[in-house]
Amino acid sequence: MNPPGMATADDTGRDDPPPSVLPGAPFLQRSAAGLTLDGLALDALAREFGTPLYVYSQRAMLAALAAYRQALAGREHLVCYACKANSNLAVLQTFARAGCGFDIVSAGELARVRSAGAAASQIVFSGVGKTAAEMRIALQAGVRCFNVESVGELERLSQVAVALGRTAPVSLRVNPDVDARTHPYISTGLKDNKFGIAHAQALAAYRRAAALPGLRVEGIDCHIGSQITQVEPYLDAIDRLLDLVEAVEAAGVPIHHLDLGGGLGITYRDETPPDAGTLVRRMLARIDARGHGRRPLLLEPGRSLVGNAGVLLTEVQYLKPGADGDAKNFCIVDAAMNDLARPAMYGAWMAIEACVPRAAPAQRWDIVGPVCESGDWIGRDRELALQPGDMLAVLSAGAYGMAMSSNYNSRPRAAEVLIVDGVPRLVRARETVPELFAGETLLP
Ligand code: LLP
């Protein structure tokens, strides 16, 4: 699909748009100049800003948000971007200016989204381990809702609110015990997961919430996992949640909004998740069929708003061909597991392409970083024609890439560029070595 208003970066003189490289990433294209994002050649960006470098397209993020919004039109709703996926200030500002709300999980995220211009009334606060200090800060800011995950948290929040002379708006995050059919590390709605209040205990928890002095029951919440590629787990969760809403209201505790969390997957390789519009329409149909259509709806998408809007660029440093025919060939690049943890942490497969492909026979390479761990790999068994100095792009890296990066091996974190109206903006400077230990002290 050629995005509207986008010049084709194809020098063949034909009007055909260059093919999109990945479904769900319409702004990532192949052209005579190699891979482009939002019309800009990635090889040139890597050479201008240095590597490792994250590059994001603002247009792609806004298009992803619009897909949710269009399907929700005519309903009272709030899309709360789960900012853990990518919390760069300029990315947050992009969503704040678009009128998006935010899902946060720490006082640090609260400070970030506020610095980026978010209104407190558009923020929901999730997470299993909120401290009393975080509760105070969020209450003073006036967040829209606390998504509470245990009875202990209800008790503490009530105490903190009473001490401040405030009332905390709460939604109980219920664990619906449905299988999101995703990777076990990112599945959150099964009863073996630490998240949420067990479905069987939720009615009692609502009664407790309604009786506590510092709380006001606002809604019900669930989040069943991440990188979900089917609609059915969401529909199962909706059924379980609405059963509970009916029971809780019958017990005399009114519930206002439904928050269905995030979790919609993206295409990394050959996954075929529903698009956001299809998912939302099917959710709304189920909610309506159960007679709950008047309730305001909150969603907390993260990955599906930013994942396929970004890439990680890295330069090939060394090639180490294997000693014999069946030994591995290693391609050592300047990005590592500290820059992009997903492959090492989850065994995640992320596409890797040469920014400018070589017209030479491809060989099979393991793409690895400089960190001193055998688990430090970005991709395995990739067919590529490579030379030192080539720039590679790791695709679908806009979500849980930079946000999960670390300084392991005392490696400064990467720089970030956001393409805004065709202009590449450096939105995070590359970290410097002195910054790495600026907060540390030598002993006397
Ligand atoms: N809401 C809550 C309460 C969450 O815990 C999460 C993600 C989201 C919303 C957003 O989910 P999304 O739409 O992004 O799937 N680091 C892992 C993903 C961890 C997701 C954690 N929670 C990865 O790289 O795959």
Coordinates of N, CA, C and O in Angstrom, one line a residue, residues 226-345:
S226 N 0.3 -10.2 25.6 CA 0.9 -9.4 24.5 C 1.2 -10.2 23.3 O 1.3 -11.4 23.4
Q227 N 1.3 -9.5 22.1 CA 1.6 -10.2 20.9 C 0.5 -11.3 20.6 O 0.8 -12.4 20.2
I228 N -0.8 -10.9 20.9 CA -1.9 -11.8 20.6 C -2.3 -11.6 19.2 O -2.4 -10.5 18.6
T229 N -2.5 -12.8 18.5 CA -2.7 -12.7 17.1 C -4.1 -13.2 16.7 O -4.4 -13.4 15.5
Q230 N -5.0 -13.5 17.7 CA -6.3 -13.9 17.4 C -7.3 -13.1 18.2 O -7.0 -12.5 19.2
V231 N -8.5 -13.0 17.7 CA -9.6 -12.3 18.3 C -10.2 -13.0 19.5 O -10.6 -12.4 20.5
E232 N -10.3 -14.4 19.3 CA -11.1 -15.2 20.3 C -10.7 -15.0 21.7 O -11.6 -14.9 22.6
P233 N -9.4 -14.9 22.1 CA -9.1 -14.8 23.5 C -9.7 -13.5 24.1 O -10.1 -13.5 25.2
Y234 N -9.7 -12.4 23.2 CA -10.4 -11.2 23.7 C -11.8 -11.4 24.0 O -12.4 -10.9 24.9
L235 N -12.5 -12.1 23.1 CA -13.9 -12.3 23.2 C -14.2 -13.2 24.5 O -15.2 -12.9 25.2
D236 N -13.4 -14.2 24.7 CA -13.5 -15.0 25.9 C -13.4 -14.1 27.1 O -14.1 -14.2 28.1
A237 N -12.4 -13.2 27.1 CA -12.1 -12.4 28.3 C -13.3 -11.4 28.5 O -13.7 -11.2 29.6
I238 N -13.8 -10.9 27.4 CA -15.0 -10.0 27.5 C -16.2 -10.7 28.2 O -16.8 -10.2 29.1
D239 N -16.4 -12.0 27.8 CA -17.5 -12.7 28.4 C -17.3 -12.9 29.9 O -18.2 -12.7 30.7
R240 N -16.1 -13.3 30.2 CA -15.8 -13.5 31.6 C -15.9 -12.2 32.4 O -16.4 -12.2 33.5
L241 N -15.5 -11.1 31.8 CA -15.5 -9.8 32.5 C -17.0 -9.3 32.7 O -17.4 -8.8 33.7
L242 N -17.8 -9.5 31.6 CA -19.2 -9.1 31.7 C -20.0 -9.9 32.7 O -20.9 -9.4 33.3
D243 N -19.7 -11.2 32.8 CA -20.3 -12.0 33.8 C -20.1 -11.4 35.2 O -21.0 -11.3 36.0
L244 N -18.9 -11.0 35.3 CA -18.5 -10.4 36.6 C -19.2 -9.0 36.8 O -19.7 -8.8 37.9
V245 N -19.2 -8.2 35.8 CA -19.9 -6.9 35.9 C -21.3 -7.1 36.4 O -21.8 -6.4 37.3
E246 N -22.0 -8.1 35.8 CA -23.4 -8.3 36.1 C -23.5 -8.8 37.6 O -24.4 -8.3 38.3
A247 N -22.6 -9.6 38.0 CA -22.7 -10.1 39.4 C -22.4 -9.0 40.4 O -23.0 -8.9 41.4
V248 N -21.4 -8.2 40.0 CA -21.0 -7.1 41.0 C -22.1 -6.1 41.0 O -22.4 -5.6 42.1
E249 N -22.7 -5.7 39.9 CA -23.8 -4.7 39.9 C -25.0 -5.3 40.7 O -25.7 -4.6 41.4
A250 N -25.2 -6.6 40.5 CA -26.4 -7.2 41.2 C -26.1 -7.1 42.7 O -27.1 -7.1 43.5
A251 N -24.9 -7.1 43.1 CA -24.5 -7.0 44.5 C -24.5 -5.6 45.0 O -24.2 -5.3 46.1
G252 N -24.9 -4.6 44.1 CA -25.1 -3.3 44.5 C -23.9 -2.3 44.3 O -23.9 -1.2 44.8
V253 N -22.9 -2.8 43.6 CA -21.7 -1.9 43.3 C -21.7 -1.6 41.8 O -21.4 -2.4 41.0
P254 N -22.1 -0.3 41.5 CA -22.1 0.0 40.0 C -20.7 0.1 39.4 O -19.8 0.5 40.1
I255 N -20.6 -0.4 38.2 CA -19.3 -0.3 37.5 C -19.6 0.5 36.2 O -20.5 0.3 35.5
H256 N -18.7 1.5 36.0 CA -18.9 2.4 34.9 C -18.2 2.0 33.6 O -18.8 1.5 32.7
H257 N -16.9 2.0 33.6 CA -16.2 1.7 32.3 C -15.6 0.3 32.2 O -15.4 -0.4 33.3
L258 N -15.4 -0.1 31.0 CA -14.7 -1.4 30.7 C -13.3 -1.0 30.1 O -13.2 -0.2 29.2
D259 N -12.2 -1.6 30.7 CA -10.9 -1.4 30.2 C -10.4 -2.8 29.8 O -10.2 -3.7 30.6
L260 N -10.2 -3.0 28.5 CA -9.9 -4.3 27.9 C -8.4 -4.5 27.7 O -7.9 -5.4 27.0
G261 N -7.5 -3.5 28.2 CA -6.1 -3.7 28.1 C -5.6 -3.6 26.7 O -6.2 -3.0 25.8
G262 N -4.4 -4.1 26.5 CA -3.7 -4.0 25.2 C -3.5 -5.4 24.6 O -4.3 -6.3 24.8
G263 N -2.4 -5.6 24.0 CA -2.0 -6.9 23.6 C -2.0 -7.3 22.2 O -1.5 -8.4 21.8
L264 N -2.6 -6.5 21.3 CA -2.7 -6.9 19.9 C -1.3 -7.0 19.3 O -0.5 -6.2 19.4
G265 N -1.1 -8.1 18.6 CA 0.2 -8.5 18.0 C 0.4 -7.7 16.7 O -0.5 -7.1 16.1
I266 N 1.7 -7.8 16.3 CA 2.1 -7.3 15.0 C 2.8 -8.4 14.2 O 3.1 -9.4 14.7
T267 N 3.0 -8.1 12.9 CA 3.7 -9.1 12.1 C 5.2 -8.8 12.2 O 5.7 -7.8 11.9
Y268 N 5.9 -9.8 12.8 CA 7.4 -9.8 12.8 C 7.9 -10.6 11.6 O 8.9 -10.3 11.0
R269 N 7.2 -11.7 11.3 CA 7.6 -12.7 10.3 C 6.4 -13.1 9.4 O 6.3 -12.6 8.3
D270 N 5.6 -14.0 9.9 CA 4.5 -14.5 9.1 C 3.2 -14.5 10.0 O 2.3 -15.2 9.6
E271 N 3.3 -13.8 11.1 CA 2.1 -13.8 12.0 C 1.0 -13.0 11.2 O 1.3 -12.1 10.5
T272 N -0.3 -13.4 11.4 CA -1.4 -12.6 10.7 C -2.4 -12.2 11.8 O -3.5 -12.7 11.9
P273 N -2.0 -11.2 12.6 CA -2.9 -10.7 13.6 C -4.1 -9.9 12.9 O -3.9 -9.5 11.8
P274 N -5.2 -9.9 13.5 CA -6.3 -9.0 13.0 C -5.8 -7.6 13.0 O -4.9 -7.2 13.8
D275 N -6.3 -6.7 12.1 CA -5.9 -5.3 12.2 C -6.7 -4.7 13.3 O -7.7 -5.3 13.8
A276 N -6.3 -3.6 13.8 CA -6.9 -3.0 15.0 C -8.4 -2.8 14.8 O -9.2 -3.0 15.7
G277 N -8.8 -2.3 13.6 CA -10.2 -2.1 13.3 C -11.0 -3.3 13.4 O -12.1 -3.3 14.0
T278 N -10.5 -4.4 12.9 CA -11.3 -5.7 13.0 C -11.4 -6.1 14.4 O -12.5 -6.5 14.9
L279 N -10.3 -6.0 15.2 CA -10.4 -6.4 16.6 C -11.4 -5.6 17.3 O -12.3 -6.1 18.0
V280 N -11.3 -4.3 17.2 CA -12.2 -3.4 17.9 C -13.7 -3.7 17.5 O -14.6 -3.8 18.4
R281 N -13.9 -3.8 16.2 CA -15.3 -4.0 15.8 C -15.9 -5.3 16.4 O -17.0 -5.4 16.8
R282 N -15.1 -6.4 16.4 CA -15.6 -7.6 17.0 C -15.7 -7.5 18.5 O -16.7 -8.1 19.0
M283 N -14.9 -6.8 19.1 CA -15.1 -6.6 20.6 C -16.4 -5.9 20.9 O -17.2 -6.2 21.7
L284 N -16.6 -4.8 20.1 CA -17.8 -4.0 20.3 C -19.1 -4.8 20.0 O -20.1 -4.7 20.8
A285 N -19.0 -5.7 19.0 CA -20.1 -6.5 18.7 C -20.5 -7.4 19.8 O -21.6 -7.6 20.2
R286 N -19.4 -8.0 20.5 CA -19.7 -8.9 21.6 C -20.2 -8.1 22.8 O -21.2 -8.6 23.5
I287 N -19.7 -6.9 23.0 CA -20.2 -6.1 24.2 C -21.6 -5.7 24.0 O -22.5 -5.8 24.9
D288 N -21.9 -5.3 22.7 CA -23.3 -4.9 22.4 C -24.3 -6.1 22.5 O -25.4 -6.0 23.1
A289 N -23.8 -7.3 22.0 CA -24.7 -8.4 22.1 C -25.0 -8.8 23.5 O -26.1 -9.4 23.8
R290 N -24.1 -8.5 24.4 CA -24.4 -8.8 25.8 C -25.2 -7.6 26.5 O -25.4 -7.7 27.7
G291 N -25.5 -6.6 25.7 CA -26.3 -5.5 26.3 C -25.5 -4.5 27.1 O -26.1 -3.8 28.0
H292 N -24.2 -4.4 26.9 CA -23.4 -3.5 27.7 C -22.8 -2.3 26.8 O -21.8 -1.7 27.2
G293 N -23.4 -2.1 25.7 CA -22.9 -1.1 24.7 C -22.8 0.3 25.2 O -22.1 1.1 24.6
R294 N -23.5 0.7 26.3 CA -23.4 2.1 26.7 C -22.2 2.4 27.5 O -21.9 3.5 27.8
R295 N -21.5 1.4 27.9 CA -20.3 1.6 28.8 C -19.2 2.3 28.1 O -18.8 1.8 27.0
P296 N -18.5 3.3 28.7 CA -17.3 3.8 28.1 C -16.2 2.7 28.0 O -16.2 1.8 28.9
L297 N -15.4 2.7 26.9 CA -14.5 1.7 26.7 C -13.0 2.3 26.7 O -12.8 3.3 26.1
L298 N -12.2 1.6 27.5 CA -10.7 2.0 27.5 C -9.9 0.9 26.9 O -10.2 -0.3 27.1
L299 N -8.9 1.2 26.1 CA -8.0 0.2 25.6 C -6.6 0.7 25.9 O -6.3 1.9 26.0
E300 N -5.7 -0.3 26.0 CA -4.3 0.1 26.4 C -3.3 -0.5 25.4 O -2.4 -1.3 25.8
P301 N -3.4 -0.2 24.1 CA -2.4 -0.8 23.2 C -1.0 -0.2 23.3 O -0.9 1.0 23.6
G302 N 0.0 -1.0 23.2 CA 1.4 -0.5 23.2 C 2.0 -0.9 21.9 O 2.1 -0.1 20.9
R303 N 2.4 -2.2 21.8 CA 3.1 -2.7 20.6 C 2.5 -2.3 19.3 O 3.1 -1.9 18.3
S304 N 1.1 -2.5 19.2 CA 0.5 -2.3 17.9 C 0.5 -0.8 17.5 O 0.2 -0.5 16.3
L305 N 0.8 0.1 18.4 CA 0.9 1.5 18.0 C 2.3 1.9 17.5 O 2.4 2.8 16.7
V306 N 3.3 1.2 18.0 CA 4.7 1.7 17.7 C 5.6 0.6 17.1 O 6.6 0.9 16.5
G307 N 5.2 -0.7 17.3 CA 6.2 -1.7 16.9 C 6.6 -1.7 15.5 O 7.8 -1.7 15.2
N308 N 5.7 -1.6 14.5 CA 6.1 -1.6 13.1 C 6.3 -0.2 12.6 O 6.5 0.0 11.4
A309 N 6.4 0.8 13.5 CA 6.8 2.1 13.1 C 8.3 2.4 13.3 O 8.8 3.4 13.0
G310 N 9.0 1.4 13.7 CA 10.4 1.6 14.0 C 11.4 0.5 13.6 O 10.9 -0.7 13.4
V311 N 12.6 0.9 13.4 CA 13.7 -0.1 13.1 C 14.9 0.2 14.0 O 15.1 1.3 14.5
L312 N 15.7 -0.8 14.2 CA 17.1 -0.6 14.8 C 18.1 -0.8 13.7 O 18.1 -1.8 13.0
L313 N 19.0 0.3 13.6 CA 20.0 0.2 12.5 C 21.4 -0.1 13.2 O 21.7 0.4 14.3
T314 N 22.1 -1.0 12.6 CA 23.4 -1.4 13.2 C 24.4 -1.7 12.0 O 24.0 -2.1 10.9
E315 N 25.7 -1.5 12.3 CA 26.7 -1.6 11.3 C 27.4 -2.9 11.5 O 27.8 -3.3 12.6
V316 N 27.7 -3.6 10.4 CA 28.5 -4.9 10.4 C 29.9 -4.5 10.8 O 30.5 -3.7 10.1
Q317 N 30.4 -5.1 11.8 CA 31.8 -4.9 12.2 C 32.8 -5.9 11.6 O 33.7 -5.6 11.0
Y318 N 32.5 -7.2 11.9 CA 33.4 -8.3 11.5 C 32.6 -9.5 11.0 O 31.5 -9.7 11.4
L319 N 33.2 -10.2 10.0 CA 32.6 -11.4 9.6 C 33.5 -12.6 10.0 O 34.7 -12.5 9.8
K320 N 33.0 -13.6 10.7 CA 33.8 -14.7 11.1 C 33.2 -16.0 10.5 O 32.3 -16.7 11.1
P321 N 33.6 -16.3 9.3 CA 33.1 -17.5 8.6 C 33.5 -18.7 9.4 O 34.5 -18.8 10.0
G322 N 32.6 -19.8 9.4 CA 32.9 -21.0 10.2 C 34.1 -21.7 9.6 O 34.4 -21.6 8.5
A323 N 34.7 -22.5 10.5 CA 36.0 -23.2 10.1 C 35.7 -24.3 9.1 O 36.5 -24.5 8.2
D324 N 34.6 -25.0 9.2 CA 34.3 -26.0 8.2 C 32.9 -25.9 7.7 O 32.2 -25.0 8.2
G325 N 32.5 -26.8 6.8 CA 31.2 -26.6 6.1 C 30.0 -26.4 7.0 O 29.2 -25.6 6.6
D326 N 29.9 -27.2 8.1 CA 28.7 -27.0 8.9 C 28.9 -26.2 10.1 O 28.0 -26.1 10.9
A327 N 30.0 -25.5 10.2 CA 30.2 -24.6 11.4 C 29.4 -23.3 11.1 O 29.2 -22.9 9.9
K328 N 29.0 -22.6 12.2 CA 28.3 -21.4 12.0 C 29.1 -20.3 11.5 O 30.3 -20.1 11.8
N329 N 28.5 -19.4 10.7 CA 29.2 -18.2 10.3 C 28.6 -17.1 11.2 O 27.4 -16.9 11.3
F330 N 29.5 -16.3 11.8 CA 29.1 -15.2 12.6 C 29.3 -13.8 12.0 O 30.4 -13.6 11.4
C331 N 28.3 -13.0 12.1 CA 28.4 -11.6 11.6 C 28.2 -10.8 12.9 O 27.2 -10.8 13.6
I332 N 29.3 -10.1 13.3 CA 29.3 -9.3 14.5 C 28.9 -7.9 14.2 O 29.6 -7.2 13.3
V333 N 27.9 -7.4 14.8 CA 27.4 -6.0 14.5 C 27.6 -5.1 15.8 O 28.0 -5.6 16.8
D334 N 27.3 -3.8 15.6 CA 27.6 -3.0 16.8 C 26.4 -2.8 17.7 O 26.4 -2.0 18.6
A335 N 25.3 -3.5 17.4 CA 24.1 -3.5 18.4 C 24.2 -4.8 19.1 O 24.6 -5.8 18.5
A336 N 23.7 -4.9 20.3 CA 23.8 -6.1 21.1 C 22.5 -6.2 21.9 O 21.6 -5.4 21.9
M337 N 22.5 -7.3 22.8 CA 21.4 -7.6 23.6 C 21.0 -6.4 24.5 O 19.9 -6.3 25.0
N338 N 22.0 -5.6 24.9 CA 21.7 -4.5 25.7 C 20.9 -3.4 25.0 O 20.1 -2.7 25.5
D339 N 21.0 -3.4 23.6 CA 20.2 -2.4 22.8 C 18.9 -3.0 22.5 O 17.9 -2.3 22.4
L340 N 18.8 -4.3 22.2 CA 17.6 -5.0 21.8 C 17.6 -6.4 22.5 O 18.3 -7.3 22.1
A341 N 16.8 -6.4 23.6 CA 16.8 -7.6 24.4 C 15.9 -8.7 23.9 O 16.0 -9.9 24.4
R342 N 14.9 -8.4 23.1 CA 13.9 -9.4 22.7 C 14.4 -10.8 22.2 O 13.9 -11.8 22.7
P343 N 15.3 -10.8 21.3 CA 15.8 -12.1 20.8 C 16.5 -12.9 21.9 O 16.1 -14.1 22.1
A344 N 17.4 -12.3 22.7 CA 18.0 -13.0 23.8 C 17.0 -13.4 24.9 O 17.1 -14.5 25.4
M345 N 16.1 -12.5 25.2 CA 15.2 -12.7 26.3 C 14.1 -13.7 26.0 O 13.7 -14.5 26.9

